[in-house]
Amino acid sequence: MKIKVGILGFVFLFTLHILLHHEKAFSALQKVNLGVYGAQVRDITAYNNSGTTEILIAIDSITGVYRWVSGSSSSWQAVTYPTIVGKASQIEANLAPGYENDIYTIITETSSGPQVYGNDSGGASGSWVGISTPITNPNILLGHSSGMHIGTFNGDIYRSTGGVTDSFDLIYSFGSGTEIPLFPYMMQIPFL
């Protein structure tokens, strides 16, 4: 006797097989409540802190950025609130040599519009400062070995090759009516 199994049956059987025989692959996952209700995670970044992976998230809540703090009572901590009040739309670690501990975020819904903030202490609470270069309508961040990049809703790209207190230089402008929605993977742009 032959049994016919359609595509849905195959997917069901395959999923069942994975769940029954590979439970160890799922056992390390842990759900942790942030304690923030009605908000969404907008972005996530991680960086290597002397062999420990640090994780930070940007959330759509006035409490902005959270950092995972491991230890005896591992938990998520709000690291921008209450010093900076506003929703975080982007978060990125700098990948330039010597600045790997620098974290940048775009906080929206501030009284003066979206602003970029930096932290040279791995995202720790109390160390966030506004960047020194005024950038209108920041939209996207990218950490790269050549520095931290900021794209704007106005079609401009800025880069800093230093730390959070160093200035950003305008390196390219696409002109009015343009928006930088994302940076291509690996930043294969010749002028960088």
Short mmCIF file of N, CA and C in Angstrom, two decimals:
data_model
loop_
_atom_site.label_atom_id
_atom_site.label_comp_id
_atom_site.label_asym_id
_atom_site.label_seq_id
_atom_site.Cartn_x
_atom_site.Cartn_y
_atom_site.Cartn_z
N MET A 1 0.83 -1.16 0.00
CA MET A 1 0.00 0.00 0.00
C MET A 1 0.89 1.25 0.00
N LYS A 2 0.59 2.18 -0.89
CA LYS A 2 1.34 3.43 -1.01
C LYS A 2 0.58 4.55 -0.32
N ILE A 3 1.32 5.38 0.43
CA ILE A 3 0.70 6.54 1.08
C ILE A 3 1.19 7.78 0.37
N LYS A 4 0.27 8.62 -0.04
CA LYS A 4 0.63 9.89 -0.68
C LYS A 4 0.64 10.99 0.38
N VAL A 5 1.72 11.72 0.42
CA VAL A 5 1.83 12.83 1.35
C VAL A 5 2.09 14.09 0.52
N GLY A 6 1.22 15.06 0.67
CA GLY A 6 1.39 16.33 -0.03
C GLY A 6 2.45 17.18 0.65
N ILE A 7 2.64 18.38 0.13
CA ILE A 7 3.66 19.29 0.67
C ILE A 7 3.38 19.67 2.11
N LEU A 8 2.12 19.90 2.46
CA LEU A 8 1.78 20.23 3.85
C LEU A 8 2.05 19.06 4.78
N GLY A 9 1.75 17.85 4.32
CA GLY A 9 2.04 16.66 5.11
C GLY A 9 3.53 16.49 5.32
N PHE A 10 4.32 16.74 4.28
CA PHE A 10 5.77 16.65 4.38
C PHE A 10 6.30 17.66 5.39
N VAL A 11 5.82 18.91 5.31
CA VAL A 11 6.27 19.95 6.24
C VAL A 11 5.91 19.55 7.67
N PHE A 12 4.70 19.02 7.87
CA PHE A 12 4.27 18.60 9.20
C PHE A 12 5.18 17.48 9.74
N LEU A 13 5.43 16.47 8.92
CA LEU A 13 6.26 15.35 9.36
C LEU A 13 7.70 15.79 9.63
N PHE A 14 8.22 16.66 8.79
CA PHE A 14 9.58 17.15 8.98
C PHE A 14 9.68 17.95 10.28
N THR A 15 8.72 18.82 10.53
CA THR A 15 8.71 19.61 11.76
C THR A 15 8.57 18.71 12.98
N LEU A 16 7.71 17.73 12.91
CA LEU A 16 7.53 16.78 14.00
C LEU A 16 8.83 16.04 14.28
N HIS A 17 9.52 15.62 13.24
CA HIS A 17 10.81 14.92 13.39
C HIS A 17 11.83 15.82 14.11
N ILE A 18 11.91 17.06 13.69
CA ILE A 18 12.85 18.00 14.31
C ILE A 18 12.52 18.18 15.79
N LEU A 19 11.26 18.39 16.10
CA LEU A 19 10.86 18.62 17.49
C LEU A 19 11.09 17.40 18.37
N LEU A 20 10.86 16.21 17.84
CA LEU A 20 11.00 15.00 18.64
C LEU A 20 12.44 14.56 18.82
N HIS A 21 13.28 14.80 17.84
CA HIS A 21 14.64 14.25 17.88
C HIS A 21 15.74 15.28 18.11
N HIS A 22 15.39 16.52 18.14
CA HIS A 22 16.43 17.54 18.29
C HIS A 22 16.06 18.55 19.37
N GLU A 23 15.49 18.07 20.47
CA GLU A 23 15.08 18.97 21.54
C GLU A 23 16.25 19.69 22.18
N LYS A 24 17.45 19.11 22.11
CA LYS A 24 18.62 19.76 22.69
C LYS A 24 18.97 21.05 21.97
N ALA A 25 18.65 21.15 20.70
CA ALA A 25 18.93 22.37 19.96
C ALA A 25 18.07 23.53 20.46
N PHE A 26 16.92 23.22 21.03
CA PHE A 26 16.01 24.25 21.50
C PHE A 26 16.12 24.49 23.01
N SER A 27 16.79 23.64 23.73
CA SER A 27 16.82 23.74 25.18
C SER A 27 17.59 24.96 25.69
N ALA A 28 18.52 25.51 24.91
CA ALA A 28 19.30 26.66 25.36
C ALA A 28 18.55 27.98 25.21
N LEU A 29 17.46 27.98 24.44
CA LEU A 29 16.69 29.20 24.26
C LEU A 29 15.94 29.53 25.53
N GLN A 30 15.91 30.82 25.86
CA GLN A 30 15.22 31.24 27.06
C GLN A 30 14.44 32.50 26.77
N LYS A 31 13.19 32.54 27.16
CA LYS A 31 12.36 33.71 26.99
C LYS A 31 12.48 34.57 28.24
N VAL A 32 12.79 35.85 28.05
CA VAL A 32 12.94 36.76 29.18
C VAL A 32 12.06 37.97 28.95
N ASN A 33 11.29 38.35 29.93
CA ASN A 33 10.39 39.48 29.82
C ASN A 33 11.14 40.77 30.10
N LEU A 34 11.03 41.74 29.19
CA LEU A 34 11.65 43.05 29.39
C LEU A 34 10.89 43.87 30.41
N GLY A 35 9.62 43.59 30.60
CA GLY A 35 8.81 44.41 31.49
C GLY A 35 8.31 45.67 30.79
N VAL A 36 8.40 45.71 29.47
CA VAL A 36 7.91 46.84 28.69
C VAL A 36 6.75 46.32 27.86
N TYR A 37 5.59 46.89 28.06
CA TYR A 37 4.40 46.39 27.40
C TYR A 37 3.95 47.36 26.32
N GLY A 38 3.53 46.83 25.19
CA GLY A 38 3.06 47.65 24.08
C GLY A 38 4.17 48.18 23.20
N ALA A 39 5.40 47.74 23.40
CA ALA A 39 6.53 48.21 22.61
C ALA A 39 7.04 47.08 21.71
N GLN A 40 7.77 47.47 20.66
CA GLN A 40 8.35 46.49 19.75
C GLN A 40 9.85 46.67 19.68
N VAL A 41 10.57 45.57 19.49
CA VAL A 41 12.01 45.65 19.27
C VAL A 41 12.23 46.14 17.85
N ARG A 42 12.97 47.22 17.68
CA ARG A 42 13.24 47.81 16.37
C ARG A 42 14.59 47.40 15.79
N ASP A 43 15.58 47.16 16.64
CA ASP A 43 16.91 46.82 16.15
C ASP A 43 17.68 46.12 17.28
N ILE A 44 18.72 45.40 16.89
CA ILE A 44 19.55 44.68 17.85
C ILE A 44 20.99 44.75 17.39
N THR A 45 21.92 44.83 18.33
CA THR A 45 23.34 44.77 17.99
C THR A 45 24.06 43.97 19.07
N ALA A 46 25.20 43.46 18.70
CA ALA A 46 26.05 42.71 19.64
C ALA A 46 27.49 43.06 19.34
N TYR A 47 28.33 42.99 20.36
CA TYR A 47 29.75 43.22 20.15
C TYR A 47 30.54 42.37 21.13
N ASN A 48 31.82 42.18 20.83
CA ASN A 48 32.70 41.35 21.63
C ASN A 48 33.38 42.22 22.68
N ASN A 49 33.07 41.98 23.94
CA ASN A 49 33.67 42.72 25.04
C ASN A 49 34.65 41.79 25.75
N SER A 50 35.86 41.73 25.24
CA SER A 50 36.92 40.88 25.80
C SER A 50 36.48 39.44 25.98
N GLY A 51 35.85 38.89 24.93
CA GLY A 51 35.44 37.50 24.95
C GLY A 51 34.00 37.27 25.39
N THR A 52 33.32 38.29 25.85
CA THR A 52 31.92 38.19 26.25
C THR A 52 31.07 38.92 25.21
N THR A 53 30.03 38.26 24.74
CA THR A 53 29.14 38.90 23.77
C THR A 53 28.14 39.78 24.52
N GLU A 54 28.17 41.07 24.21
CA GLU A 54 27.23 42.03 24.80
C GLU A 54 26.11 42.25 23.80
N ILE A 55 24.87 42.29 24.28
CA ILE A 55 23.71 42.46 23.41
C ILE A 55 22.94 43.69 23.86
N LEU A 56 22.58 44.54 22.88
CA LEU A 56 21.76 45.72 23.13
C LEU A 56 20.62 45.75 22.13
N ILE A 57 19.45 46.25 22.56
CA ILE A 57 18.31 46.34 21.66
C ILE A 57 17.72 47.75 21.71
N ALA A 58 17.21 48.18 20.57
CA ALA A 58 16.47 49.44 20.46
C ALA A 58 15.00 49.09 20.44
N ILE A 59 14.22 49.73 21.32
CA ILE A 59 12.80 49.41 21.35
C ILE A 59 11.94 50.64 21.12
N ASP A 60 10.76 50.38 20.63
CA ASP A 60 9.78 51.41 20.32
C ASP A 60 9.01 51.77 21.59
N SER A 61 9.71 52.40 22.52
CA SER A 61 9.14 52.81 23.80
C SER A 61 9.96 54.00 24.28
N ILE A 62 9.41 54.83 25.15
CA ILE A 62 10.14 55.99 25.63
C ILE A 62 11.39 55.62 26.42
N THR A 63 11.51 54.35 26.78
CA THR A 63 12.70 53.92 27.52
C THR A 63 13.87 53.56 26.60
N GLY A 64 13.69 53.60 25.29
CA GLY A 64 14.76 53.54 24.31
C GLY A 64 15.59 52.30 24.17
N VAL A 65 16.75 52.24 24.83
CA VAL A 65 17.74 51.17 24.62
C VAL A 65 17.85 50.31 25.88
N TYR A 66 17.89 48.99 25.65
CA TYR A 66 18.09 48.02 26.74
C TYR A 66 19.37 47.24 26.47
N ARG A 67 20.03 46.85 27.56
CA ARG A 67 21.26 46.07 27.49
C ARG A 67 21.11 44.83 28.36
N TRP A 68 21.55 43.69 27.82
CA TRP A 68 21.51 42.45 28.60
C TRP A 68 22.69 42.46 29.56
N VAL A 69 22.39 42.35 30.83
CA VAL A 69 23.43 42.33 31.86
C VAL A 69 23.46 40.94 32.46
N SER A 70 24.59 40.22 32.25
CA SER A 70 24.68 38.87 32.78
C SER A 70 25.37 38.90 34.13
N GLY A 71 25.10 37.89 34.86
CA GLY A 71 25.67 37.76 36.19
C GLY A 71 24.75 36.92 37.05
N SER A 72 24.81 37.15 38.35
CA SER A 72 23.99 36.35 39.26
C SER A 72 22.50 36.60 39.04
N SER A 73 22.13 37.82 38.65
CA SER A 73 20.71 38.10 38.36
C SER A 73 20.61 38.68 36.95
N SER A 74 20.87 37.84 35.96
CA SER A 74 20.85 38.28 34.57
C SER A 74 19.49 38.90 34.23
N SER A 75 19.55 40.05 33.55
CA SER A 75 18.30 40.72 33.19
C SER A 75 18.58 41.81 32.15
N TRP A 76 17.50 42.34 31.58
CA TRP A 76 17.58 43.47 30.67
C TRP A 76 17.50 44.75 31.49
N GLN A 77 18.37 45.73 31.18
CA GLN A 77 18.35 47.02 31.86
C GLN A 77 18.15 48.13 30.85
N ALA A 78 17.27 49.07 31.17
CA ALA A 78 17.11 50.27 30.34
C ALA A 78 18.35 51.13 30.58
N VAL A 79 19.08 51.47 29.52
CA VAL A 79 20.34 52.19 29.70
C VAL A 79 20.30 53.64 29.22
N THR A 80 19.28 54.03 28.46
CA THR A 80 19.18 55.43 28.04
C THR A 80 18.17 56.20 28.89
N TYR A 81 17.18 55.52 29.40
CA TYR A 81 16.12 56.16 30.19
C TYR A 81 16.55 56.21 31.66
N PRO A 82 16.30 57.24 32.42
CA PRO A 82 15.52 58.43 32.15
C PRO A 82 16.32 59.62 31.64
N THR A 83 17.65 59.46 31.47
CA THR A 83 18.47 60.57 30.98
C THR A 83 18.01 61.02 29.60
N ILE A 84 17.74 60.07 28.70
CA ILE A 84 17.26 60.37 27.35
C ILE A 84 15.89 59.71 27.21
N VAL A 85 14.88 60.52 26.97
CA VAL A 85 13.53 59.99 26.82
C VAL A 85 13.17 60.00 25.34
N GLY A 86 12.83 58.86 24.80
CA GLY A 86 12.44 58.76 23.40
C GLY A 86 12.57 57.35 22.90
N LYS A 87 11.86 57.06 21.83
CA LYS A 87 11.88 55.73 21.23
C LYS A 87 13.17 55.54 20.44
N ALA A 88 13.75 54.36 20.54
CA ALA A 88 14.98 54.05 19.79
C ALA A 88 14.60 53.31 18.52
N SER A 89 15.11 53.78 17.38
CA SER A 89 14.79 53.12 16.12
C SER A 89 15.96 52.30 15.58
N GLN A 90 17.18 52.65 15.95
CA GLN A 90 18.38 51.96 15.46
C GLN A 90 19.39 51.86 16.60
N ILE A 91 20.21 50.83 16.57
CA ILE A 91 21.34 50.71 17.49
C ILE A 91 22.46 49.96 16.76
N GLU A 92 23.69 50.39 16.96
CA GLU A 92 24.80 49.78 16.22
C GLU A 92 26.10 49.93 17.02
N ALA A 93 26.92 48.89 16.98
CA ALA A 93 28.26 48.93 17.58
C ALA A 93 29.25 49.38 16.52
N ASN A 94 30.20 50.21 16.92
CA ASN A 94 31.25 50.65 16.01
C ASN A 94 32.23 49.50 15.81
N LEU A 95 32.66 49.26 14.60
CA LEU A 95 33.59 48.17 14.31
C LEU A 95 34.99 48.66 13.96
N ALA A 96 35.22 49.99 14.06
CA ALA A 96 36.54 50.53 13.76
C ALA A 96 37.52 50.11 14.86
N PRO A 97 38.74 49.70 14.48
CA PRO A 97 39.72 49.27 15.48
C PRO A 97 39.95 50.36 16.53
N GLY A 98 39.89 49.95 17.79
CA GLY A 98 40.08 50.87 18.90
C GLY A 98 38.79 51.49 19.41
N TYR A 99 37.69 51.32 18.68
CA TYR A 99 36.42 51.92 19.08
C TYR A 99 35.30 50.87 19.18
N GLU A 100 35.65 49.61 19.36
CA GLU A 100 34.67 48.53 19.38
C GLU A 100 33.70 48.63 20.55
N ASN A 101 34.05 49.36 21.60
CA ASN A 101 33.18 49.53 22.76
C ASN A 101 32.18 50.67 22.57
N ASP A 102 32.27 51.40 21.46
CA ASP A 102 31.39 52.54 21.20
C ASP A 102 30.08 52.05 20.58
N ILE A 103 28.98 52.47 21.18
CA ILE A 103 27.65 52.10 20.73
C ILE A 103 26.91 53.37 20.33
N TYR A 104 26.16 53.31 19.23
CA TYR A 104 25.39 54.46 18.76
C TYR A 104 23.92 54.07 18.63
N THR A 105 23.04 55.04 18.87
CA THR A 105 21.61 54.80 18.71
C THR A 105 20.94 56.04 18.14
N ILE A 106 19.85 55.83 17.44
CA ILE A 106 19.00 56.94 16.99
C ILE A 106 17.77 56.92 17.87
N ILE A 107 17.56 58.03 18.59
CA ILE A 107 16.39 58.18 19.43
C ILE A 107 15.42 59.11 18.69
N THR A 108 14.20 58.65 18.47
CA THR A 108 13.19 59.44 17.77
C THR A 108 12.22 60.04 18.79
N GLU A 109 11.36 60.86 18.28
CA GLU A 109 10.31 61.50 19.08
C GLU A 109 10.87 62.32 20.23
N THR A 110 12.04 62.92 20.04
CA THR A 110 12.53 63.91 20.98
C THR A 110 11.94 65.24 20.55
N SER A 111 12.06 66.26 21.39
CA SER A 111 11.46 67.55 21.05
C SER A 111 12.08 68.17 19.80
N SER A 112 13.32 67.82 19.49
CA SER A 112 13.98 68.39 18.30
C SER A 112 14.10 67.39 17.15
N GLY A 113 13.30 66.33 17.15
CA GLY A 113 13.34 65.33 16.09
C GLY A 113 14.34 64.24 16.41
N PRO A 114 14.56 63.31 15.45
CA PRO A 114 15.49 62.20 15.71
C PRO A 114 16.91 62.70 15.95
N GLN A 115 17.57 62.11 16.94
CA GLN A 115 18.93 62.50 17.31
C GLN A 115 19.79 61.25 17.46
N VAL A 116 21.09 61.40 17.18
CA VAL A 116 22.04 60.30 17.35
C VAL A 116 22.78 60.49 18.67
N TYR A 117 22.83 59.42 19.47
CA TYR A 117 23.54 59.42 20.73
C TYR A 117 24.60 58.34 20.69
N GLY A 118 25.70 58.56 21.41
CA GLY A 118 26.77 57.59 21.48
C GLY A 118 27.15 57.28 22.90
N ASN A 119 27.81 56.14 23.08
CA ASN A 119 28.23 55.68 24.39
C ASN A 119 29.56 54.97 24.21
N ASP A 120 30.60 55.42 24.93
CA ASP A 120 31.92 54.79 24.78
C ASP A 120 32.20 53.77 25.88
N SER A 121 31.16 53.36 26.59
CA SER A 121 31.30 52.38 27.67
C SER A 121 30.50 51.12 27.39
N GLY A 122 30.39 50.75 26.11
CA GLY A 122 29.69 49.52 25.76
C GLY A 122 28.19 49.59 25.96
N GLY A 123 27.64 50.79 26.01
CA GLY A 123 26.20 50.95 26.18
C GLY A 123 25.75 51.02 27.62
N ALA A 124 26.69 51.19 28.55
CA ALA A 124 26.33 51.25 29.97
C ALA A 124 25.45 52.46 30.26
N SER A 125 24.63 52.32 31.27
CA SER A 125 23.74 53.39 31.70
C SER A 125 24.56 54.58 32.20
N GLY A 126 24.07 55.79 31.91
CA GLY A 126 24.72 57.00 32.41
C GLY A 126 25.85 57.53 31.56
N SER A 127 26.20 56.86 30.48
CA SER A 127 27.34 57.30 29.65
C SER A 127 26.93 57.74 28.25
N TRP A 128 25.64 57.96 28.00
CA TRP A 128 25.17 58.33 26.67
C TRP A 128 25.26 59.84 26.47
N VAL A 129 25.80 60.25 25.32
CA VAL A 129 25.92 61.67 24.98
C VAL A 129 25.45 61.89 23.55
N GLY A 130 24.95 63.08 23.28
CA GLY A 130 24.61 63.43 21.90
C GLY A 130 25.89 63.61 21.10
N ILE A 131 25.89 63.16 19.85
CA ILE A 131 27.10 63.33 19.04
C ILE A 131 27.30 64.81 18.75
N SER A 132 28.55 65.21 18.50
CA SER A 132 28.88 66.63 18.35
C SER A 132 28.44 67.23 17.02
N THR A 133 28.26 66.42 15.99
CA THR A 133 27.87 66.92 14.68
C THR A 133 26.35 66.92 14.56
N PRO A 134 25.75 68.10 14.30
CA PRO A 134 24.29 68.09 14.09
C PRO A 134 23.95 67.43 12.75
N ILE A 135 23.16 66.36 12.80
CA ILE A 135 22.77 65.64 11.59
C ILE A 135 21.25 65.67 11.52
N THR A 136 20.73 66.24 10.44
CA THR A 136 19.29 66.38 10.27
C THR A 136 18.68 65.08 9.76
N ASN A 137 17.64 64.63 10.42
CA ASN A 137 16.88 63.44 10.03
C ASN A 137 17.69 62.16 9.90
N PRO A 138 18.46 61.76 10.93
CA PRO A 138 19.18 60.48 10.84
C PRO A 138 18.18 59.34 10.74
N ASN A 139 18.54 58.33 9.93
CA ASN A 139 17.62 57.24 9.66
C ASN A 139 18.22 55.86 9.91
N ILE A 140 19.50 55.69 9.59
CA ILE A 140 20.10 54.35 9.62
C ILE A 140 21.55 54.47 10.10
N LEU A 141 22.00 53.46 10.84
CA LEU A 141 23.39 53.39 11.33
C LEU A 141 24.06 52.16 10.76
N LEU A 142 25.36 52.26 10.57
CA LEU A 142 26.15 51.09 10.17
C LEU A 142 27.53 51.19 10.79
N GLY A 143 27.88 50.18 11.59
CA GLY A 143 29.24 50.07 12.11
C GLY A 143 30.08 49.31 11.09
N HIS A 144 31.25 49.82 10.81
CA HIS A 144 32.13 49.22 9.80
C HIS A 144 33.56 49.40 10.26
N SER A 145 34.48 48.62 9.72
CA SER A 145 35.89 48.75 10.12
C SER A 145 36.46 50.11 9.73
N SER A 146 35.81 50.82 8.80
CA SER A 146 36.27 52.16 8.42
C SER A 146 35.64 53.24 9.27
N GLY A 147 34.73 52.90 10.19
CA GLY A 147 34.12 53.88 11.08
C GLY A 147 32.62 53.70 11.19
N MET A 148 32.00 54.60 11.92
CA MET A 148 30.55 54.58 12.08
C MET A 148 29.92 55.45 10.99
N HIS A 149 28.87 54.90 10.34
CA HIS A 149 28.19 55.60 9.25
C HIS A 149 26.76 55.90 9.64
N ILE A 150 26.28 57.08 9.22
CA ILE A 150 24.89 57.48 9.46
C ILE A 150 24.28 57.88 8.13
N GLY A 151 23.16 57.26 7.78
CA GLY A 151 22.40 57.64 6.60
C GLY A 151 21.19 58.45 7.03
N THR A 152 20.74 59.39 6.20
CA THR A 152 19.64 60.26 6.58
C THR A 152 18.46 60.16 5.63
N PHE A 153 17.32 60.68 6.08
CA PHE A 153 16.14 60.78 5.24
C PHE A 153 16.36 61.82 4.14
N ASN A 154 17.42 62.63 4.25
CA ASN A 154 17.72 63.67 3.26
C ASN A 154 18.70 63.20 2.19
N GLY A 155 19.12 61.94 2.22
CA GLY A 155 20.03 61.40 1.21
C GLY A 155 21.49 61.65 1.49
N ASP A 156 21.85 61.93 2.73
CA ASP A 156 23.25 62.19 3.09
C ASP A 156 23.84 61.00 3.83
N ILE A 157 25.15 60.80 3.65
CA ILE A 157 25.88 59.78 4.40
C ILE A 157 27.02 60.46 5.14
N TYR A 158 27.07 60.22 6.44
CA TYR A 158 28.12 60.77 7.29
C TYR A 158 28.97 59.62 7.84
N ARG A 159 30.24 59.94 8.15
CA ARG A 159 31.12 58.93 8.74
C ARG A 159 32.01 59.57 9.79
N SER A 160 32.24 58.84 10.88
CA SER A 160 33.22 59.22 11.89
C SER A 160 34.22 58.09 12.00
N THR A 161 35.49 58.43 11.95
CA THR A 161 36.53 57.41 12.10
C THR A 161 37.08 57.38 13.51
N GLY A 162 36.45 58.17 14.41
CA GLY A 162 36.90 58.22 15.80
C GLY A 162 35.84 57.71 16.75
N GLY A 163 35.87 58.27 17.96
CA GLY A 163 34.95 57.85 19.01
C GLY A 163 33.70 58.70 19.08
N VAL A 164 32.91 58.51 20.13
CA VAL A 164 31.60 59.16 20.24
C VAL A 164 31.69 60.67 20.38
N THR A 165 32.81 61.20 20.84
CA THR A 165 32.94 62.65 20.96
C THR A 165 33.58 63.29 19.73
N ASP A 166 34.02 62.49 18.76
CA ASP A 166 34.61 63.02 17.53
C ASP A 166 33.52 63.37 16.53
N SER A 167 33.86 64.26 15.61
CA SER A 167 32.87 64.75 14.65
C SER A 167 32.63 63.74 13.51
N PHE A 168 31.47 63.90 12.87
CA PHE A 168 31.11 63.13 11.69
C PHE A 168 31.31 64.03 10.48
N ASP A 169 31.83 63.47 9.40
CA ASP A 169 32.03 64.21 8.15
C ASP A 169 31.02 63.75 7.12
N LEU A 170 30.48 64.69 6.36
CA LEU A 170 29.60 64.36 5.25
C LEU A 170 30.49 63.76 4.16
N ILE A 171 30.26 62.50 3.79
CA ILE A 171 31.11 61.87 2.78
C ILE A 171 30.40 61.71 1.44
N TYR A 172 29.06 61.82 1.46
CA TYR A 172 28.34 61.74 0.19
C TYR A 172 26.92 62.27 0.38
N SER A 173 26.40 62.93 -0.66
CA SER A 173 25.01 63.40 -0.63
C SER A 173 24.35 63.07 -1.96
N PHE A 174 23.22 62.40 -1.88
CA PHE A 174 22.46 62.08 -3.09
C PHE A 174 21.54 63.21 -3.49
N GLY A 175 21.41 64.23 -2.66
CA GLY A 175 20.59 65.39 -2.98
C GLY A 175 19.17 65.26 -2.46
N SER A 176 18.43 66.34 -2.62
CA SER A 176 17.07 66.38 -2.07
C SER A 176 16.17 65.37 -2.76
N GLY A 177 15.15 64.96 -2.03
CA GLY A 177 14.21 63.98 -2.56
C GLY A 177 14.71 62.55 -2.48
N THR A 178 15.83 62.34 -1.80
CA THR A 178 16.39 61.00 -1.67
C THR A 178 16.40 60.60 -0.20
N GLU A 179 16.42 59.31 0.05
CA GLU A 179 16.45 58.79 1.41
C GLU A 179 17.39 57.60 1.44
N ILE A 180 18.17 57.49 2.51
CA ILE A 180 19.04 56.33 2.70
C ILE A 180 18.28 55.35 3.60
N PRO A 181 17.61 54.33 3.04
CA PRO A 181 16.83 53.41 3.88
C PRO A 181 17.68 52.30 4.50
N LEU A 182 18.82 51.96 3.87
CA LEU A 182 19.70 50.93 4.41
C LEU A 182 21.05 51.03 3.71
N PHE A 183 22.03 50.41 4.33
CA PHE A 183 23.35 50.32 3.73
C PHE A 183 23.52 48.91 3.18
N PRO A 184 24.13 48.77 2.00
CA PRO A 184 24.34 47.42 1.46
C PRO A 184 25.28 46.62 2.35
N TYR A 185 25.05 45.33 2.39
CA TYR A 185 25.88 44.45 3.20
C TYR A 185 27.36 44.60 2.82
N MET A 186 28.20 44.69 3.80
CA MET A 186 29.66 44.78 3.66
C MET A 186 30.12 46.11 3.09
N MET A 187 29.22 47.06 2.89
CA MET A 187 29.59 48.42 2.44
C MET A 187 30.54 48.40 1.25
N GLN A 188 30.13 47.82 0.15
CA GLN A 188 30.95 47.76 -1.05
C GLN A 188 30.83 49.05 -1.85
N ILE A 189 31.06 50.19 -1.21
CA ILE A 189 30.98 51.48 -1.87
C ILE A 189 32.41 51.99 -2.06
N PRO A 190 32.80 52.35 -3.28
CA PRO A 190 34.20 52.67 -3.55
C PRO A 190 34.76 53.86 -2.80
N PHE A 191 33.96 54.86 -2.41
CA PHE A 191 34.51 56.02 -1.78
C PHE A 191 34.82 55.82 -0.31
N LEU A 192 34.50 54.67 0.25
CA LEU A 192 34.81 54.41 1.64
C LEU A 192 36.18 53.82 1.76
#
